Each structure stands twice: as C-alpha cells, then as structure tokens.
Short mmCIF file of C-alpha atoms in Angstrom, two decimals:
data_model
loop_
_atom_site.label_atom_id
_atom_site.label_comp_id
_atom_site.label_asym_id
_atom_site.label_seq_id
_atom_site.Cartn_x
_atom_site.Cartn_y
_atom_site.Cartn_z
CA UNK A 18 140.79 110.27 43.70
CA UNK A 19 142.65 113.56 42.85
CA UNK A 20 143.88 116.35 44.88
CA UNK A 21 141.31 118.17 43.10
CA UNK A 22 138.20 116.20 44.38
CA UNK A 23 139.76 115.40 47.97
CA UNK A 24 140.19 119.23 48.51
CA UNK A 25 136.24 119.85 47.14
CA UNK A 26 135.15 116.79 49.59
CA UNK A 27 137.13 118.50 52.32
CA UNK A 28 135.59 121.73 51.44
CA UNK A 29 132.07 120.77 52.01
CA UNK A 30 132.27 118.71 55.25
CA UNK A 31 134.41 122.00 56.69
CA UNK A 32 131.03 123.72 55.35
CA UNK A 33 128.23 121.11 56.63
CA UNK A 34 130.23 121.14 60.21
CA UNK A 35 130.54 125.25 60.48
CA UNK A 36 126.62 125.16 59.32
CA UNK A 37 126.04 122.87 62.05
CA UNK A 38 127.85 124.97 64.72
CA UNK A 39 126.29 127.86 63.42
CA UNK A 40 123.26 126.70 63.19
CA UNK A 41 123.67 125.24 67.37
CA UNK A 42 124.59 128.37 68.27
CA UNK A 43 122.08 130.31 66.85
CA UNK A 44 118.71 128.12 67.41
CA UNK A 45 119.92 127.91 71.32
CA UNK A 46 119.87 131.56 71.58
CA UNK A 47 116.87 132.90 69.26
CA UNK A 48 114.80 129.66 69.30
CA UNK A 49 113.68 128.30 65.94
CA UNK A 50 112.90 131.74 64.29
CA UNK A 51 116.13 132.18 62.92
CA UNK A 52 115.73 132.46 58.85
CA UNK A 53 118.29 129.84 57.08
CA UNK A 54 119.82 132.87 55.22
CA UNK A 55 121.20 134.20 58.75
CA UNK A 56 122.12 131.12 59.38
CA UNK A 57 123.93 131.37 56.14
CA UNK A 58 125.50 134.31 57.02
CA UNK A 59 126.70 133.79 60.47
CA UNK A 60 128.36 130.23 59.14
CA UNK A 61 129.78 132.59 56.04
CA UNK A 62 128.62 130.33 53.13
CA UNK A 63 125.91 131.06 51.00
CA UNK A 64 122.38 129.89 51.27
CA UNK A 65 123.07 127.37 48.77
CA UNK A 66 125.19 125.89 50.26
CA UNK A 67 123.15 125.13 52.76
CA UNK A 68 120.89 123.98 50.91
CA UNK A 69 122.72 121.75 49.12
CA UNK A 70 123.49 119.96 52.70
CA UNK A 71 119.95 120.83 54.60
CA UNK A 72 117.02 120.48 51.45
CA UNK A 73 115.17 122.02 54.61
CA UNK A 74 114.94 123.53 57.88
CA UNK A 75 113.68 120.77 59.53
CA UNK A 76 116.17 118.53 58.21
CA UNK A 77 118.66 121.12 59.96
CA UNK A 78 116.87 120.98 63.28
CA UNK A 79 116.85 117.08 63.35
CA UNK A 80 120.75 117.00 63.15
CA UNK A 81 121.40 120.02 65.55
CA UNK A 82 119.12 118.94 67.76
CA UNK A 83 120.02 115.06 67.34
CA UNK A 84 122.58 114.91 70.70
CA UNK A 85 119.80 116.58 72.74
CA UNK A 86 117.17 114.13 71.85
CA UNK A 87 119.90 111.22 72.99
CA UNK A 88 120.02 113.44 76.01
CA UNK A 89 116.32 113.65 76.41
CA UNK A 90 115.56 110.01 75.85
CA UNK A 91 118.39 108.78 78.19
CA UNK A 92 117.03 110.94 81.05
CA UNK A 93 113.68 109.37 80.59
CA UNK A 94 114.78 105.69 80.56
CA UNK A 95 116.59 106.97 83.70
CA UNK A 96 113.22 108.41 85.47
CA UNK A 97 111.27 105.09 84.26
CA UNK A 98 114.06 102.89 85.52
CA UNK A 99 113.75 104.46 89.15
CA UNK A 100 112.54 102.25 91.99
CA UNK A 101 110.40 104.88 93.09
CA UNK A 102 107.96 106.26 90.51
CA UNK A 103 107.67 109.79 91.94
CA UNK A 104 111.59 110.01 92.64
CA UNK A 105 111.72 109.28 88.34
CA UNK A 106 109.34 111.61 87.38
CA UNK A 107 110.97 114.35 89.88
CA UNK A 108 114.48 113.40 88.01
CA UNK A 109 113.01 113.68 84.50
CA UNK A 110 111.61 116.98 85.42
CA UNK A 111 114.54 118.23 86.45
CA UNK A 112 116.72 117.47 84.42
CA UNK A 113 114.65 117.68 80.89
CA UNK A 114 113.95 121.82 81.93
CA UNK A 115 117.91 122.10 82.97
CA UNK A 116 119.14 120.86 79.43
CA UNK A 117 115.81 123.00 77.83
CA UNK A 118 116.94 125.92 80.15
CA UNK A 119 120.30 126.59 78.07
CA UNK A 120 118.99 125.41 74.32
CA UNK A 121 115.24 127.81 73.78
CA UNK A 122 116.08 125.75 70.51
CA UNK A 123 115.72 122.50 71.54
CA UNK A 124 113.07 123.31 73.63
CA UNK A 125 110.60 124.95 71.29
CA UNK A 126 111.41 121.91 68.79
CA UNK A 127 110.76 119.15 71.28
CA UNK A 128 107.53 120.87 72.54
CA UNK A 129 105.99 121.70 68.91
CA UNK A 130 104.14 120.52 66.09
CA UNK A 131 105.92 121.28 63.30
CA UNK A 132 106.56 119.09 60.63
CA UNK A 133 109.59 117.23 60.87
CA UNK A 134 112.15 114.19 59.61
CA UNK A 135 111.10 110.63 60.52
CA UNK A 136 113.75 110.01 62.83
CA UNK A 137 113.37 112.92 64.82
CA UNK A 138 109.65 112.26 65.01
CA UNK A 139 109.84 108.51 66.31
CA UNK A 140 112.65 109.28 68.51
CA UNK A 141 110.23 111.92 70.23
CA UNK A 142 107.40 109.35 70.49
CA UNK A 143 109.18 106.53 71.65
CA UNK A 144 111.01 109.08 74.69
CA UNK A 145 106.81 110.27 75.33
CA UNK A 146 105.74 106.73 75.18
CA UNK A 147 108.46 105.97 77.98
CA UNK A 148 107.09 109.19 79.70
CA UNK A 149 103.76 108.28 79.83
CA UNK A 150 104.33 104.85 81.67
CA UNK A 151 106.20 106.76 84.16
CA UNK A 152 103.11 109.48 84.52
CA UNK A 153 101.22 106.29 84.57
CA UNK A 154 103.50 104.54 87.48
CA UNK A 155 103.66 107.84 89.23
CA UNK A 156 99.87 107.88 89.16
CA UNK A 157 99.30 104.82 90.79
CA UNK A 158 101.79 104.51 93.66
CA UNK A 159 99.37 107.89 94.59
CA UNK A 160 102.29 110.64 94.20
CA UNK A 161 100.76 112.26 90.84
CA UNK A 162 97.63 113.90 91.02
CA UNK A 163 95.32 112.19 89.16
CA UNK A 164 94.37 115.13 87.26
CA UNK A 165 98.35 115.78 85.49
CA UNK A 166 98.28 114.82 81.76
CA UNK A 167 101.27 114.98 79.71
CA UNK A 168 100.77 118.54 78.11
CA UNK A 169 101.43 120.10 81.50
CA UNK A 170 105.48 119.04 81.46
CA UNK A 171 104.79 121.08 77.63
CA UNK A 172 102.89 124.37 79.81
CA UNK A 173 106.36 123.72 82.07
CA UNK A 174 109.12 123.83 79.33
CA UNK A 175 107.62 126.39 77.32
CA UNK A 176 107.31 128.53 80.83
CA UNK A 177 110.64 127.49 80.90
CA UNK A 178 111.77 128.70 78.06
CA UNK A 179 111.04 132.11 78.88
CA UNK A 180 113.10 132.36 81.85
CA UNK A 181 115.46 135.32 80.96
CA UNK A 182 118.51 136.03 82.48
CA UNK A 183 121.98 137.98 82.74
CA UNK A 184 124.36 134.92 82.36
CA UNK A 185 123.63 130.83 81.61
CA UNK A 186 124.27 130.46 85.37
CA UNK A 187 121.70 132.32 86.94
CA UNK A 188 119.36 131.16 83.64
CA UNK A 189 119.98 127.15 85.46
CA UNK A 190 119.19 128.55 88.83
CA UNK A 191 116.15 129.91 88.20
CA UNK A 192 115.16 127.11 85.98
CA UNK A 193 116.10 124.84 89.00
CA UNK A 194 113.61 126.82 91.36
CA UNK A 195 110.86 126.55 88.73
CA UNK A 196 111.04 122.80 88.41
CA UNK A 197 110.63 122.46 91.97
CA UNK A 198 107.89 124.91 92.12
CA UNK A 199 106.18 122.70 89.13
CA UNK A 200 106.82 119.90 91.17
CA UNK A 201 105.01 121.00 94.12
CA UNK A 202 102.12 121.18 92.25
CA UNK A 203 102.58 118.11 90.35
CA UNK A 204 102.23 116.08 93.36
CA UNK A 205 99.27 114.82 95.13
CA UNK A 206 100.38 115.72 99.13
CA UNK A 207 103.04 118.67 97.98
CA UNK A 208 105.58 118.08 100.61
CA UNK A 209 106.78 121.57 102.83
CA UNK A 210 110.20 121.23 101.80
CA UNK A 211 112.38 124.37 101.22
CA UNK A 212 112.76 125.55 97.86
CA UNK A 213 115.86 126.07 95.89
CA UNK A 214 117.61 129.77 96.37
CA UNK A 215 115.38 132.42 94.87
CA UNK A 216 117.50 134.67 91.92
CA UNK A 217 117.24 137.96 91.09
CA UNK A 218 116.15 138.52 86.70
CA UNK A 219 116.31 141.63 84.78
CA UNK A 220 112.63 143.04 84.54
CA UNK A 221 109.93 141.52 82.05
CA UNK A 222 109.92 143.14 78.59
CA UNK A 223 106.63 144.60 77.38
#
C-alpha cells in the first residue's frame, strides 16, 4: 500500500468519524430535522462526502443512534429480568425517558415510523417484543391497568421530548418528575408517594 493510499484511507475515516460526531451532536439537539447539507457543514466536508459514507439519512441515523439502541435494549432486558413485574416496568420507564431526555434525536427516531435500515428496525422490534411481555407480566400480577397499551410509553417520550430547559441538568430533573407522574397513572392503585422535586422551565413558546 503506498503513502499515497494510506493517507486517502486515513482521510476518509477522519471524515466518516467527524460526520458521525457531527451528526450526534446535531440530531440530539434539533431532533431529526436537521438537512444532511448542515450536517455537512457543521462536520466541514462537503455533502458528498457524506454521501459517499451515508447513501442516506437513515443509514446516518442507524449508526448515530446505534449505542442508544444497545442502551435501550439493555434497559429493557433489565425491566423484564426484574422479580417484580411492576418494579421492571417502573425501571424501564425511567430510565428509557432519562437517556430520551438528553438525545430529542434518539427519541423522535425510536418513537417514529420512518423508513429505516434493517438492523435498526429488528433491533427496535425485538427491544418492543421484550417490552410487551413485561406490559404483559405487569398486567397480570394486577399493577398495570388493564387499559395501558404500548403506544402510551410513545404519548410519554414524545411528551418527553418536549421538556425544555435552561441546562441538561434541570432538562433530567424534570424528565425525572414526569416519569413518575406517568407512572402514577400507569398503575392500577397509584400509590400516595411523594413526587420527585418540582423545577422551575423557561415559559412555553407560542
């Protein structure tokens, strides 16, 4: 191999990894809207390039968002391995809107319908096939109400999503009150246990 072709192979996996980061950064703040030619931009390469590396967006999204999904999944097998149904379904709430809380990214791509690469797609429905025995567990030790379905931990993220706030920290501390709030009315008999601190957020924009 000569210098030549060494330096050109180093030059595009510098590329592919600053599109990557770029590409993290960006989707986590502004969701999925952002156009691949900011994208482009931000990572200083032209759209091309890219290209060249994503042939599309979605192929982009599956390898940002690929370390999340592990996330995602892992917390489910951790909720479904619980002794006590209601305790795993409490911990997958949790947890799934405080890693959703900082990424609006992940958390529009996991909740939608858009088309996307195989592997992102059966990773997805193997982690909501794992969720639904839980929802199905939860349901019959008599902590779920019997009237929950699946699309209401969706209503929850995506309310989640729109949590806006002055720094990551208060974003997580809100989020945390929220998911017990959506707790309370997941279960059957909500229990009167405090809630987490209240936080003050900047106004709602019209």
């Amino acid at each position: 191999m000569t210098t030549e072709v060494r330096a050109r192979r180093s030059d595009a996996r510098d590329n592919r990894e600053r599109i990557l980061a770029v590409a993290r950064a960006s989707f986590a703040v502004g969701g999925l809207d952002v156009p691949l030619r900011e994208i482009a931009r931000r990572a200083e390469v032209g759209p091309a390039t890219v290209y060249r590396h994503f042939a599309t967006k979605e192929a982009l999204l599956a390898e940002v968002f690929a370390e999340q999904m592990v996330s995602c999944a892992a917390i489910v097998r951790r909720g479904l391995a619980e002794d006590d149904p209601w305790r795993g379904f409490a911990l997958v709430v949790e947890q799934l809107m405080a890693l959703h809380a900082l990424d609006r990214g992940f958390a529009r791509a996991f909740t939608s319908q858009m088309s996307e690469p195989a592997e992102f797609a059966v990773e997805r429905d193997r982690t909501l096939a794992a969720l639904l025995e839980l929802v199905r567990q939860a349901k019959e030790a008599g902590a779920l109400r019997e009237d929950f379905v699946v699309e209401d931990i969706n209503l929850a993220l995506m309310a989640n999503e729109g949590i806006r706030a002055d720094t990551p920290e208060i974003r997580q501390a809100a989020s945390r009150r929220f998911a017990a709030l959506m707790l309370r009315s997941f279960h059957a008999e909500p229990a009167r246990t405090p809630l987490p601190p209240a936080v003050r957020l900047p106004p709602a924009q019209g």
